[in-house]
Amino acid sequence: MGKKEKKSKEKKYVYSFGNGQAEGRADMKELLGGKGANLAEMDLLKLPVPAGFTITTEVCTYYYENNKTYPKELKKQVDEALKKVEKIMGRKFGDKDNPLLVSVRSGARISMPGMMETVLNVGLNDETREGLIKQTKNPRFVYDSQRRLIQMYADVVMEKAAGIEPEEGKSIRQILEKELEKMMHKKGVKHETELSADDLKELIVIYKNKVKEVLGKPFPEDPQEQLWGAIAAVFESWNGKRAVSYRRIEKIPDWWGTAVNVQSMVFGNMGETSATGVAFTRNPATGENVFYGEWLPNAQGEDVVAGIRTPNPINEAGKNEQNKHLPSLEKAMPNVYKELLKIQKKLEKHYKDMLDIEFTIQEGKLYMLQCRVGKRNGPAAVRIALDMLKEKLITKEEAVLKVSPAQLDELLHPIIDPQAEKNAKKIGSGLPAGPGGASGQIVFSSKDAVEWANQGKKVILVREETNPEDIDGMRAAQAILTGRGGMTSHAALVARGWGKCCIVGASNLLIDVEKKQMNCSDGTILKEGEWITLNGSKGIVYLGQLPMIKATEENKDFIKFMKLCDSLRKLKIRTNADTPEDAKKAREFGAEGIGLFRTEHMFYGEGSEKPLFLLRKMIVSKTESERRAALDELFPYVKEDVKGTLKVMDGLPVTFRTLDPPLHEFVPQNPDERKKLAKSLNIDLDEFNRRADSLHENNPMMGHRGVRLGISYPEITEMQVRAIFEATAELIKENKKPFPEIMIPVTCIQTELQHQYELIQRVHKEVCEKFKLKEIPHLIGTMIEIPRAALTADKIAEYAQFFSFGTNDLTQMTFGFSRDDIGSFLPEYLEKKILPYDPFQQIDRDSVGELMRIACEKGRKTRKDIKLGICGEHGGDPNSIEFCHILGLNYVSCSPFRVPIARLAAAQAAVRFDKKNKKEKTKKKAKSYNVHYIV
Ligand code: ADP
Ligand code: MG
Ligand code: MG
């Protein structure tokens, strides 16, 4: 009893699986990593999973917090778990007659494809191999496994984990690969599978000598040493360069850590009835509901993914130009294929998602080695969500959660202009691994891609195949093109995850990375820097730079999916637009109003000359009568501008913000311009300069701007408001339904607003009389962008029928960070993790968010039906939109192109937060920084 009690107090670091009795579950990813949790789940589903155990991510955290040591209980727990495995498998680890071999596999919470290490065939040495040969009567397979172990172990454990950084081309992996090639050459064979048992036996000796020579240490023969060496190497790989770089890009926290899975080996390299493969339950590139995958006979582990051989298609449906001559699993092993088909259906039903699976066939028997939710691109994500809804596999709510905002963004990405594509010169083709179109200058290394992209160039990264070391270059490139590899190769996987245009396996292009050139089948030779264009949806490579167009309008799935989102969301989505053209575009994207119309935009850009001149005249006017004269001249321009937008937005609300920037921004610097203005005002240049210079401010962001201008010069507000009311009145007479909302910026105290409110009421009355209308529909409100305003929102609400959070300024004034100068230190702040993210991109819930919460609460206290919205940049950020939903805002307003993303984010927030135990969840989540989207 006593012993048992003690045992239950001991912290559990190791979880077993096998025989359908796993200790873990799919929802234990935080502790067991994705791979471990799903292996356990598959085991519980009674699928054929080789027995094993998972060492938790907590051990990884412990390892790094305690000078790279383990908790003292670990060794014993591992020994016990290993015993269980031995019992299930009827073999013993390290036994010379009946040896158990294991794989040691990494596995973080979120899959990091190929970023971390795995070692196969652990437990094999010169002694145990003899037992295995006797048992299997297959010496070739045993030697092959041993030479793979030495190769992997030397690379992963003895070199990488030991922190050795070899020169280019001199890594132990490359050195041993060269020995393998030498051997193949010597024996006159093309594939390593053609090497005989004796060849491999000879190679093992060569390998061992090379390892000792290069790394200064012998390859360890002791199975226990091998096991613990591999475990440590997996933990070390969490902090490997590639993994760290990947985490930065994917925003995965460093403290998560990886789990380690130790699993009994099954062998795909025992001959022609053995095989290894990877598959997707649906096509990850298009979303089409067909089982999709690749396999290789007589192979082990990563052979399929590594792009060493062109893999075979899993079924007849998966045949393409590159692999049509190769036998499918469906034909070669029909029974195994049928079983696999059944398993993948079962898994999909269980997980309610498209999955990515890894399997191995040992002498005709199928084993499942991994399953996880499959990465897919945007178009596929949308299609899968809609299909699964139709198949009644998932609900509406689940469907909406299946597409991330970033994936939806991909659908908004360009494709090659079909007209231009017709006439373009085709120079190669491969597999369509990442959709859309992209053009760029070709570069042949990840390093060049990064450097060129930093210089502002658009590049396409061209490689024979990519590996995890290329990750930064792949990120920097517009698109990726590889000569080898299949749809499940590293390049394809990563590109798909990012929604990047990508073509793999373009075998008709001869890519020479050393010479930095690419030979096309028609004889064209392309050198570094030349332009090409990829059609990643079809897998075609074109010469030169082709024009791109947007794809959204033609995508029926997109429209259907958006409707689904609209049926679930609570937030309205408005847009920020200052011109009738922008407004029209936003309406097409589904905007339900304008949340921010900046009056000042009519003074910039095309057609702004005349109004700008008049504005300037007004600005440097000295007396009210001078100013009124200038304003009267300006009036028709403002009215026309307002009317144009109200007309496009007929039936929907438009929020007009009165003049916001400090006036000096509009004063011309050019002497000629100044002369002209002076003349029109009947003053001399000296006087003009004096007036202009007197507008100078030391800190204009907090200077004479926004409502302050309206207080100093009420006639400026008056002119704008009159223009808005008259435009509205005219449209009413034209039988339109305009709905203006007048918004006062930069308010900090209610008396400011009261002043403007009374003025607006007066003008409203005057315009009503002029147009013989009883009333002109409108709202009067303010921006909340100064902390004082947020904190006194109850008083401000007395004069405001709506609030719109100006979160750009609010963030600036809450953090004390200048919006315009943050570039000088923000990157460093992010790098050093002083800040978890840029607060100008994502609302900081703890501060800015708290001010918003207070403002909402106080505003509602005074005015129950106060309308609440947001018009800062944050209105297009999914995480911030979620926060707005939690606060119960009426709408978010964002730039026209973000509108679809906002519609999705709003729907997802509604699904996540309006379900059961609403209150508790809201409280908990509302404050936390990181909300992760399902990818
Ligand atoms: P990754 O996370 O990079 O996919 P894995 O841990 O999945 O790494 O290992 C890579 C491959 O090694 C697997 O796809 C599988 O083919 C092979 N492998 C791993 N464990 C075993 C095992 N116990 N038996 C046979 N093959 C294995
Ligand atoms: Mg894997
Ligand atoms: Mg502002």
mmCIF file of C-alpha atoms and ligand atoms in Angstrom, residues 35 105 358 370, ligand 2:
data_model
loop_
_atom_site.group_PDB
_atom_site.id
_atom_site.type_symbol
_atom_site.label_atom_id
_atom_site.label_comp_id
_atom_site.label_asym_id
_atom_site.label_seq_id
_atom_site.Cartn_x
_atom_site.Cartn_y
_atom_site.Cartn_z
ATOM 1 C CA LYS A 35 2.449 13.247 -32.492
ATOM 2 C CA ARG A 105 10.839 10.851 -32.555
ATOM 3 C CA GLU A 358 2.100 8.352 -42.171
ATOM 4 C CA GLN A 370 1.287 9.249 -37.392
HETATM 5 MG MG MG B 2 6.192 12.414 -39.364
#
